[in-house]
Coordinates of C-alpha atoms in Angstrom, one line a residue:
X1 CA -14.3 4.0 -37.5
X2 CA -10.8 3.0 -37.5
X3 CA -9.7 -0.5 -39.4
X4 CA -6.6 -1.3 -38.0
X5 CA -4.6 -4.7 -37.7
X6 CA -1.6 -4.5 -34.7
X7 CA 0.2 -7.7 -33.8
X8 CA 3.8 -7.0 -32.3
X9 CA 5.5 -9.3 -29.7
X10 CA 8.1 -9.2 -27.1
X11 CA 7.8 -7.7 -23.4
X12 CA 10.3 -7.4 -20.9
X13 CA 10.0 -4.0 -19.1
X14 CA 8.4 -3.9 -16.0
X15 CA 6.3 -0.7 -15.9
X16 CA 6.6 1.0 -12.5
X17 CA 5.2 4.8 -11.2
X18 CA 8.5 6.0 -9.9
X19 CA 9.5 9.6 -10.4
X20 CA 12.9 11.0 -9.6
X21 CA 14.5 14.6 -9.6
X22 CA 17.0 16.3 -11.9
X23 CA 19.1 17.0 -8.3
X24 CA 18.7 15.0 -5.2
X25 CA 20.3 15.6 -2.0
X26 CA 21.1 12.6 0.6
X27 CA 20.3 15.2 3.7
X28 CA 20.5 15.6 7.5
X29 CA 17.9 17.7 7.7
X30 CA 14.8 15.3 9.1
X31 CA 13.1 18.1 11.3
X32 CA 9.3 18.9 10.9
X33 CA 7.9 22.1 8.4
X34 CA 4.9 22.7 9.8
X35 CA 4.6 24.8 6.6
X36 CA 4.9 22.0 4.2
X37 CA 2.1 22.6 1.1
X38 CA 1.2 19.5 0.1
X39 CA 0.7 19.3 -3.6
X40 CA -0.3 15.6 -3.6
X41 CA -4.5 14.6 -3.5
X42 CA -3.5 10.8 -2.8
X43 CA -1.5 11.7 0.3
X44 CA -2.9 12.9 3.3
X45 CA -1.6 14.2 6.9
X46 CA -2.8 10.8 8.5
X47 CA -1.0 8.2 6.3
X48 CA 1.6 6.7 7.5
X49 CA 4.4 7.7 5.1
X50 CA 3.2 11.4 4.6
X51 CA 6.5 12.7 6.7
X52 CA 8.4 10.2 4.7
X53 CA 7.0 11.6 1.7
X54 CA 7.1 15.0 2.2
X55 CA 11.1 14.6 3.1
X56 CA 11.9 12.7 -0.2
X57 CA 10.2 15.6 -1.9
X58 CA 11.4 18.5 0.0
X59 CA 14.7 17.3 -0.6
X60 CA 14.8 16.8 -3.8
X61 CA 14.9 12.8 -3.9
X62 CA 11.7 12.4 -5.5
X63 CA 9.0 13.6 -7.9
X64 CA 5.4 12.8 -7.6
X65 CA 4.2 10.9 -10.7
X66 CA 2.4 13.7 -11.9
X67 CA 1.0 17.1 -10.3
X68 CA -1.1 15.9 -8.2
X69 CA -0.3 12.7 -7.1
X70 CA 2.7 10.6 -5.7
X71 CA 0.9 7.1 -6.2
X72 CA 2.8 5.6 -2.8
X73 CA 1.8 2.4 -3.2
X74 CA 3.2 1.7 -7.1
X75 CA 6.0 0.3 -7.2
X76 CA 10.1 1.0 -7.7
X77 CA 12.9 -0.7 -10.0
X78 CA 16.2 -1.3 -9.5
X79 CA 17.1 1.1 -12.3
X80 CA 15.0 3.9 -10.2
X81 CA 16.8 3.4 -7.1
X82 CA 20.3 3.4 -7.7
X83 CA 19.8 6.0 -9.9
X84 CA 18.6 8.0 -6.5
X85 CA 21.8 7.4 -5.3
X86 CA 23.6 8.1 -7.9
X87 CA 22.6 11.8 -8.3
X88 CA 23.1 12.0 -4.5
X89 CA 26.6 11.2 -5.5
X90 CA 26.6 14.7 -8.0
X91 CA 25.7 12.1 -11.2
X92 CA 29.4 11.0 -11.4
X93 CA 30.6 9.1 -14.9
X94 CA 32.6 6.3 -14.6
X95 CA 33.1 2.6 -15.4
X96 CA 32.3 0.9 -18.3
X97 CA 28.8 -0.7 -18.6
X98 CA 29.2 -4.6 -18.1
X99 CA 25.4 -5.5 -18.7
X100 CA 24.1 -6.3 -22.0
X101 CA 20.7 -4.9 -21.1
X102 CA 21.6 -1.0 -20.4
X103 CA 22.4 1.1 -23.4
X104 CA 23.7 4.7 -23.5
X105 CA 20.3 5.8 -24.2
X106 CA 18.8 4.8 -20.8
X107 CA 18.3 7.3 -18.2
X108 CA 19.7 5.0 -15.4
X109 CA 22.9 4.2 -17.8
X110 CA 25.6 6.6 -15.7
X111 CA 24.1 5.5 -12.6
X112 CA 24.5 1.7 -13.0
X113 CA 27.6 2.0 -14.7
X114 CA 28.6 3.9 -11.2
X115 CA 27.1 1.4 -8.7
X116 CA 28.2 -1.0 -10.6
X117 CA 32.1 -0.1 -10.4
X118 CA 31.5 0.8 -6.4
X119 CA 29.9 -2.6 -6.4
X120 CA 26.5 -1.3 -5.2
X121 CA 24.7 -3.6 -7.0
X122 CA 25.2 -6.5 -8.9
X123 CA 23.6 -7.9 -12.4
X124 CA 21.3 -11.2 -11.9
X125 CA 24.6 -12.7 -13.9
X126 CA 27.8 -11.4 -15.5
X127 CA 25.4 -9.8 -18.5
X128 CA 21.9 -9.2 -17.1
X129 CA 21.2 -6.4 -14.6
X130 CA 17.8 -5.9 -15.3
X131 CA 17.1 -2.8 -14.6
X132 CA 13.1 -2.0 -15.0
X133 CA 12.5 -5.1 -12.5
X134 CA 11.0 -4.3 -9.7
X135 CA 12.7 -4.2 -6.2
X136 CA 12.4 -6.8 -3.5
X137 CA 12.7 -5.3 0.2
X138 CA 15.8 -7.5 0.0
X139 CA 17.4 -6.4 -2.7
X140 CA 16.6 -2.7 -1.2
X141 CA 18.1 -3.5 2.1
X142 CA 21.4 -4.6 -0.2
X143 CA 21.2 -1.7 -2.1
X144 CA 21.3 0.5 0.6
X145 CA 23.9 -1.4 2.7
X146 CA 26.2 -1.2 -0.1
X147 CA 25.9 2.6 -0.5
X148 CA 26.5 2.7 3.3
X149 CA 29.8 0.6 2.7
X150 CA 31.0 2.7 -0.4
X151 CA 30.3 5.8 1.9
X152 CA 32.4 4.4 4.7
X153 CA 29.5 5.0 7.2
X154 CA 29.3 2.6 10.4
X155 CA 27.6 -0.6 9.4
X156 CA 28.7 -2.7 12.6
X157 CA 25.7 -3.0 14.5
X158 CA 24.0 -5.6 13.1
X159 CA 20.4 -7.6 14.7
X160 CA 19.1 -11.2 15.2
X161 CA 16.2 -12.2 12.8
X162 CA 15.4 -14.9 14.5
X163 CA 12.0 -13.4 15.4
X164 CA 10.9 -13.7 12.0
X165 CA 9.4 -16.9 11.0
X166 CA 10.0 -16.4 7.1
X167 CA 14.2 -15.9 7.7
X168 CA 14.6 -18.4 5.7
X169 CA 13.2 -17.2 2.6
X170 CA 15.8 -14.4 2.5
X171 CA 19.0 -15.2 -0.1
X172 CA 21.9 -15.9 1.5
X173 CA 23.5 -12.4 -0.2
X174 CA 20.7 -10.4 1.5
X175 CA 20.9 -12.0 5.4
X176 CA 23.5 -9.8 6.1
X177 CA 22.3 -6.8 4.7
X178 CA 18.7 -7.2 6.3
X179 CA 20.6 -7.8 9.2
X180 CA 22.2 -4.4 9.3
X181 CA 18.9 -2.8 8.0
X182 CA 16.5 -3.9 11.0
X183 CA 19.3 -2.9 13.4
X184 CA 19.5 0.4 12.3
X185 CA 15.6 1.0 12.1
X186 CA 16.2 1.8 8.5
X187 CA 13.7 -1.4 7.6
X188 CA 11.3 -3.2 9.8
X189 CA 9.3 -6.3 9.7
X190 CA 5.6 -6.2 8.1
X191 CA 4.4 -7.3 11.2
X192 CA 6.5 -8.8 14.0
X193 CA 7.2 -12.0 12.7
X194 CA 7.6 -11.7 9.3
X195 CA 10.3 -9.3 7.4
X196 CA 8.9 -10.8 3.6
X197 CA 12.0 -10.1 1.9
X198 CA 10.7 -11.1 -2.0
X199 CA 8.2 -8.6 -1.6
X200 CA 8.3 -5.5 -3.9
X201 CA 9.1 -2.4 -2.7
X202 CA 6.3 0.9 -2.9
X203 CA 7.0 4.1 -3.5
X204 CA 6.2 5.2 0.1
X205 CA 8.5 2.4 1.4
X206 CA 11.1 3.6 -0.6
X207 CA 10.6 7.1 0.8
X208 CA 10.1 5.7 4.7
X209 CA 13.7 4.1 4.0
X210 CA 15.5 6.8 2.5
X211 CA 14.4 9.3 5.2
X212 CA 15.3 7.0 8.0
X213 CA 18.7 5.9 6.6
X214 CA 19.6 9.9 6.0
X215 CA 18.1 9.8 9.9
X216 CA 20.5 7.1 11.1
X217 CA 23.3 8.5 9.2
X218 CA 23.2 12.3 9.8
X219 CA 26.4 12.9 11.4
X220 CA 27.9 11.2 9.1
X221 CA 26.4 12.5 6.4
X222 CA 27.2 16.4 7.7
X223 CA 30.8 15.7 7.3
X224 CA 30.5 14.1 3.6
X225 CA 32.3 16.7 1.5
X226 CA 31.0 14.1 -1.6
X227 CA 26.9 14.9 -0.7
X228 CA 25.4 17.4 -3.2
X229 CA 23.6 20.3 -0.9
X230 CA 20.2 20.5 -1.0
X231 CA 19.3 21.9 -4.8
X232 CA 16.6 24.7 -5.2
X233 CA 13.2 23.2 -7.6
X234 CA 13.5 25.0 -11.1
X235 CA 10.7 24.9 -13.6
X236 CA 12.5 21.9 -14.5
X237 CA 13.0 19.9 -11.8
X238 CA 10.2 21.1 -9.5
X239 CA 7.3 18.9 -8.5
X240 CA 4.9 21.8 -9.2
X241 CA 6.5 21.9 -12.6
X242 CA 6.9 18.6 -13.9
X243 CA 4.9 17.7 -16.8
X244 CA 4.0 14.3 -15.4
X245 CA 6.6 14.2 -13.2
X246 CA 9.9 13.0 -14.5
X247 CA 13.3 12.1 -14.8
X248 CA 15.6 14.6 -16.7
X249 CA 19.4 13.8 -17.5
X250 CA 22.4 16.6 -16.9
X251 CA 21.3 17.8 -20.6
X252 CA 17.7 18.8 -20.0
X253 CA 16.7 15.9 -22.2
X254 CA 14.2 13.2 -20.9
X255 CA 15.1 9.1 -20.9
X256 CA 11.0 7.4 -21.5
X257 CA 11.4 4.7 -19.5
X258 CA 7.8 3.0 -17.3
X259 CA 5.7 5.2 -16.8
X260 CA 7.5 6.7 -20.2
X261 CA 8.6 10.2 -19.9
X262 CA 8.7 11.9 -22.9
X263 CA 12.4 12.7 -24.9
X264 CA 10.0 16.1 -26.2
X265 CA 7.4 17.4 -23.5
X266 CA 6.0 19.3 -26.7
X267 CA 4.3 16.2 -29.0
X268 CA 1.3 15.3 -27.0
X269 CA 1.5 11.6 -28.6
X270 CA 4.3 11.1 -25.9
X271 CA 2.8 12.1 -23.1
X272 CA 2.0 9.9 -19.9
X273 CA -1.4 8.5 -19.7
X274 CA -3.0 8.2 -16.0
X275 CA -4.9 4.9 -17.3
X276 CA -4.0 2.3 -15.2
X277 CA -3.5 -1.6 -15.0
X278 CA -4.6 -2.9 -10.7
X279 CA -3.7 -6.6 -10.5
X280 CA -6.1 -7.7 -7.7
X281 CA -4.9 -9.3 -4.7
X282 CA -6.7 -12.4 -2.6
X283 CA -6.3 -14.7 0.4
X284 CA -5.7 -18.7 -0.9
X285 CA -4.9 -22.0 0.8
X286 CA -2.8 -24.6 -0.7
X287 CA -5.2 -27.3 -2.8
X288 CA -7.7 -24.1 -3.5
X289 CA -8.5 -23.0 -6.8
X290 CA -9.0 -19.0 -6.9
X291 CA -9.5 -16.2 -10.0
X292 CA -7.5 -12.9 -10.3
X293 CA -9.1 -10.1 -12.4
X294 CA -6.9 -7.3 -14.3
X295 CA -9.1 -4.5 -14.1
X296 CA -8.1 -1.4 -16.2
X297 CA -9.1 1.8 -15.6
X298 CA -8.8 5.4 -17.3
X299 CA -9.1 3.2 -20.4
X300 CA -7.8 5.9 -23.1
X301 CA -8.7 3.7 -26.0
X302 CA -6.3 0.5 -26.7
X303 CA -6.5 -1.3 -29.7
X304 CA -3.7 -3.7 -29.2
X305 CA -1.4 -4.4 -26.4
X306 CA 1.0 -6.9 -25.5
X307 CA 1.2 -7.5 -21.3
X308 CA 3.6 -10.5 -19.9
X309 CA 3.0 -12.5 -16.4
X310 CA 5.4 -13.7 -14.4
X311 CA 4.5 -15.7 -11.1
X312 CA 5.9 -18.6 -8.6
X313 CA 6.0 -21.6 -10.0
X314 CA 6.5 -23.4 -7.2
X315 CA 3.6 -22.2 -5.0
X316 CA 0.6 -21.9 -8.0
X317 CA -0.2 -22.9 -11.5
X318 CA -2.1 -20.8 -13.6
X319 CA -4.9 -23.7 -15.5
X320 CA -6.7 -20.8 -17.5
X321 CA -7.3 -17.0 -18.8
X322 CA -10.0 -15.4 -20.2
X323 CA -10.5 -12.1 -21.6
X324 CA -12.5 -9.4 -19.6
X325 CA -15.4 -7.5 -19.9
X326 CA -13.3 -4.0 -20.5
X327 CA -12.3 -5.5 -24.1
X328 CA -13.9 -8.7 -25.1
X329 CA -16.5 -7.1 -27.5
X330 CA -13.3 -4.8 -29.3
X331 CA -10.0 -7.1 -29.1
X332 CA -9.2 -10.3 -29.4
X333 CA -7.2 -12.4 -27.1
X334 CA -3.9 -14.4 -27.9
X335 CA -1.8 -15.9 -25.0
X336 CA 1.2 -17.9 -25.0
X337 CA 0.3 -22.0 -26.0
X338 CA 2.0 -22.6 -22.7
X339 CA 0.6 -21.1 -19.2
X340 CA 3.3 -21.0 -17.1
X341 CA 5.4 -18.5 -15.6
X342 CA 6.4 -15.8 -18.3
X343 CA 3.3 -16.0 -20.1
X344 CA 2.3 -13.4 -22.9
X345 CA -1.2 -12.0 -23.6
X346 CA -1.9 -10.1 -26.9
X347 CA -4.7 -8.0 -27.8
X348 CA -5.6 -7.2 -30.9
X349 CA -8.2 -5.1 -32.6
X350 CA -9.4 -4.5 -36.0
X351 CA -12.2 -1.5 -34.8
X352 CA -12.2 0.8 -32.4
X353 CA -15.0 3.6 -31.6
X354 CA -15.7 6.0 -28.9
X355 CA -18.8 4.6 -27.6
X356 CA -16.3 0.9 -27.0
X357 CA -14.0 2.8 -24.8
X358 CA -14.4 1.5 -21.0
X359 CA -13.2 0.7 -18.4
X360 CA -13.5 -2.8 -16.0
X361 CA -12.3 -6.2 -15.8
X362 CA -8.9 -7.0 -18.5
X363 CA -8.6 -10.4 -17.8
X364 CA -9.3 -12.8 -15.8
X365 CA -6.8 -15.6 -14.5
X366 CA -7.5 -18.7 -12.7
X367 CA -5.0 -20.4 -10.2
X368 CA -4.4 -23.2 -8.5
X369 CA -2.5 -23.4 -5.7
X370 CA 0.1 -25.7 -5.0
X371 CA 0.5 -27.6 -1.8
X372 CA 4.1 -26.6 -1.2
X373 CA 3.1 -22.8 -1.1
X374 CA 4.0 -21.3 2.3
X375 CA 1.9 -20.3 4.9
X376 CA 2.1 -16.6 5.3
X377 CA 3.7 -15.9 2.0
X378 CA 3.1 -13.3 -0.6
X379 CA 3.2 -14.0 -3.9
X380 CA 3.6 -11.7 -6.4
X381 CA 1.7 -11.7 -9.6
X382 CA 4.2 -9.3 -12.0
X383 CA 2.9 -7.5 -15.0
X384 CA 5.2 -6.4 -17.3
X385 CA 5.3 -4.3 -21.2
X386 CA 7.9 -3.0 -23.2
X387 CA 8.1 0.9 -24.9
X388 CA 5.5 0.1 -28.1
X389 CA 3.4 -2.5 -27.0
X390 CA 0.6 -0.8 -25.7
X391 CA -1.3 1.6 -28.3
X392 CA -4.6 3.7 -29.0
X393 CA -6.7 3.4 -32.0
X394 CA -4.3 5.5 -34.6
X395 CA -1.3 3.3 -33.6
X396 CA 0.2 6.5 -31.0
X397 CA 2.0 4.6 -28.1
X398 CA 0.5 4.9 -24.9
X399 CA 2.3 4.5 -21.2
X400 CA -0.1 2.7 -18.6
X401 CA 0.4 2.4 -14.8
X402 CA 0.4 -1.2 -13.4
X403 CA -0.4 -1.5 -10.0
X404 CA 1.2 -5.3 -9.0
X405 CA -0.6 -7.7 -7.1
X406 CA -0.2 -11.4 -5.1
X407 CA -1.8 -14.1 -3.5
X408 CA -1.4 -14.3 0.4
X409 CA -1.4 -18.4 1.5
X410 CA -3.5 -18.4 4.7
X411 CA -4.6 -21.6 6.8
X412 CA -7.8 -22.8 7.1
X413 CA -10.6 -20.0 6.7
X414 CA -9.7 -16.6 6.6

C-alpha cells in the first residue's frame, strides 16, 4: 500500500498527440505507392485521410504517436505546426525570441523564433505566443498562408465565402487567409455551408492540408533551392523506430513537451503512457441543461492530477462537477471555488493499490446552455495539464493523451 499526500497547482499546457520528424521535406511528389506498408492499426485503406497520411509520413513530415498508431483524430498546437515548417525550411536560427512563454529549452524554440521574424505567426499579444494551444482551422489557414507569402508562392486567387453561413465567426485577421485557403482547395468547408473556423485542427486534417498545399504548390516548390530534399528514416527519425514517436532537435536530444517525449529514451519513468483522457461530445439546444463525462482509459495508476477547463462563456455555463466512477473511491476531488471558464480540478490521493486501478468515467460536468449560443456551432470543451501534474502512485510523472471534445447547438430535436 502506498501512503502518499500530492497537492501541486498550476496548468497551462494543452496536451496534444502530435508527432513530428527529425527531417521533413515540403515535397512535390503526391503520386500513389501502391507499395506503401502501413505501419499504423488505427488507419485503414478506406478512411478518408489514409493518402493524406501516408504522404505526411512518407515524406518525412510526420511521426505516428507511437509504433503503431497515428491517432488522426488528436489534436495539433501551434508549437507543432510551425515547427513542421520550420524544419521544411532546413531548421534555420534566427531572431530573437519575443514571447515570454518559449524558453531555449523548448523543442519549438528555433522554429517560433523563425516564424516569428518571417512573420508567420503572431503571439496572442506582444508577450504570449502560446505555443501548446491547440490550433483553430483558422489560425491553420493563417499559418499556412503566411508560409506561402514568405515563400513568395502565388497567393492571388482568392474565393467568396459567402456560401458559408458561419462567415461571420471567422476574425477579421483570418478572412483573408480562409479566403485564399478554400480557393486553392488547400481547406474546405465541413459541410457546404459551414467552414467552422474556431474548430481545432486533427492530426489527419493537418496531414489532408499539408499534402494538398505541397499539391497546389508543386511547381513552385520544384524550383525552391531553400526546400530540404526528401531525408532517408534513420533509427532515429524513422517511424518504425521511434520510441513513441517523437520529436528530436539537430543534437539527437529530445524536447518532452504533450504527449512528453523523453530528454533520455533510457529511464522508463519518462516514457509516454498510451492512457488516455476522451472528453465526450453531445448535441444541445439553447435553454437545455446537458452532462459531459471525462472518461479515462488505459488508467496506469494516478494518484494525483491537476486537469484545467476552458470553455465559451458566452454560449454555456458550467452549474456543477462531480467526480467519476474511475476515481471517486481512491482520490479526492478539489475544483476551483469559481466554475467558470479556466476552471481547475485536483485529485488527490492518500492510497493507491492494484486492485483500485480502472478505468471509466473521470468526471462528470453539467452545462447549461445559454440562449445566445449559435445554431450550428461547435463548442469546444479544452482540457489542459502542465509537465508534473499528472502522477502514478510512487510520485513518477506520467504523460496522458486528451482527446478534446464540444457541444454542437442544434434546433429543436435532433
Amino acid at each position: 500500500m502506498i501512503k502518499k499526500k500530492f497537492l501541486w497547482g498550476g496548468i497551462s499546457i494543452l496536451l496534444c498527440s502530435a508527432f513530428l520528424t527529425t527531417s521533413v521535406v515540403l515535397s512535390d511528389d503526391t503520386k500513389k505507392d501502391e507499395s506503401y506498408n502501413n505501419p499504423f492499426t488505427d488507419i485503414v485503406a478506406s478512411d478518408w485521410y489514409y493518402e493524406d497520411v501516408k504522404y505526411v509520413t512518407e515524406n518525412n513530415l510526420m511521426n505516428g504517436t507511437d509504433n503503431s498508431l497515428f491517432s488522426p483524430y488528436a489534436s495539433a498546437t501551434r508549437g507543432m505546426i510551425v515547427t513542421i515548417l520550420w524544419r521544411a525550411e532546413g531548421e534555420p536560427i534566427q531572431g530573437k525570441m519575443p514571447f515570454d512563454d518559449v524558453t531555449e529549452k523548448d523543442y519549438y524554440y528555433n522554429a517560433v523564433a523563425w516564424a516569428s521574424k518571417n512573420e508567420i505567426v503572431n503571439g496572442y499579444d506582444d508577450r504570449t505566443f502560446a505555443p501548446n494551444d491547440i490550433a483553430t482551422r483558422e489560425q491553420f489557414a493563417v499559418i499556412m498562408h503566411r508560409y506561402a507569402l514568405h515563400k513568395n508562392y502565388n497567393v492571388t486567387k482568392t474565393a467568396d465565402l459567402n456560401n458559408f453561413t458561419d462567415l461571420t465567426l471567422i476574425n477579421e485577421y483570418a478572412v483573408e487567409s480562409i479566403k485564399w485557403a478554400v480557393a486553392n482547395n488547400i481547406i474546405s468547408g465541413t459541410s457546404d455551408t459551414s467552414i467552422s473556423p474556431k474548430d481545432f485542427v486533427q492530426r489527419c486534417q493537418v496531414a489532408a492540408i499539408l499534402k494538398r498545399f505541397c499539391s497546389q504548390y508543386k511547381s513552385e516548390i520544384k524550383n525552391d533551392e531553400n526546400t530540404v530534399s526528401p531525408a532517408t528514416p534513420t533509427a532515429n527519425n524513422s517511424t518504425k523506430n521511434n520510441s513513441g514517436g517523437g520529436l528530436s532537435n539537430s543534437g539527437g536530444s529530445v524536447k518532452k513537451t504533450p504527449p512528453p517525449i523523453s530528454e533520455d529514451d533510457s529511464d522508463d519513468n519518462k516514457n509516454p503512457q498510451l492512457a488516455t483522457i476522451e472528453t465526450d461530445t453531445a448535441n444541445a439546444k439553447p435553454g437545455e441543461t446537458i452532462s459531459i463525462d471525462l472518461n479515462l482509459k488505459q488508467n496506469p495508476g494516478i494518484l494525483g492530477m491537476v486537469l484545467s477547463l476552458e470553455y465559451d462563456e458566452t454560449a454555456m455555463k458550467l452549474i456543477s462537477v462531480s467526480n467519476g466512477e474511475a476515481v471517486n473511491d481512491v482520490l479526492s476531488l478539489t475544483t476551483s471555488k469559481e466554475l467558470k471558464s479556466g476552471v481547475r480540478f485536483l485529485w488527490d490521493g492518500l492510497d493507491l493499490q492494484a486492485d483500485q486501478v480502472k478505468d471509466g468515467t473521470l468526471l462528470r460536468l453539467e452545462f447549461e446552455i445559454l440562449n445566445d449560443a449559435v445554431i450550428g456551432n461547435k463548442y469546444p470543451l479544452t482540457l489542459t495539464y502542465n509537465d508534473g501534474d499528472i502522477v502514478d502512485a510512487d510520485l513518477n510523472e506520467l504523460n496522458l493523451q486528451i482527446r478534446q471534445g464540444y457541444i454542437e447547438i442544434k434546433e429543436g430535436g435532433y
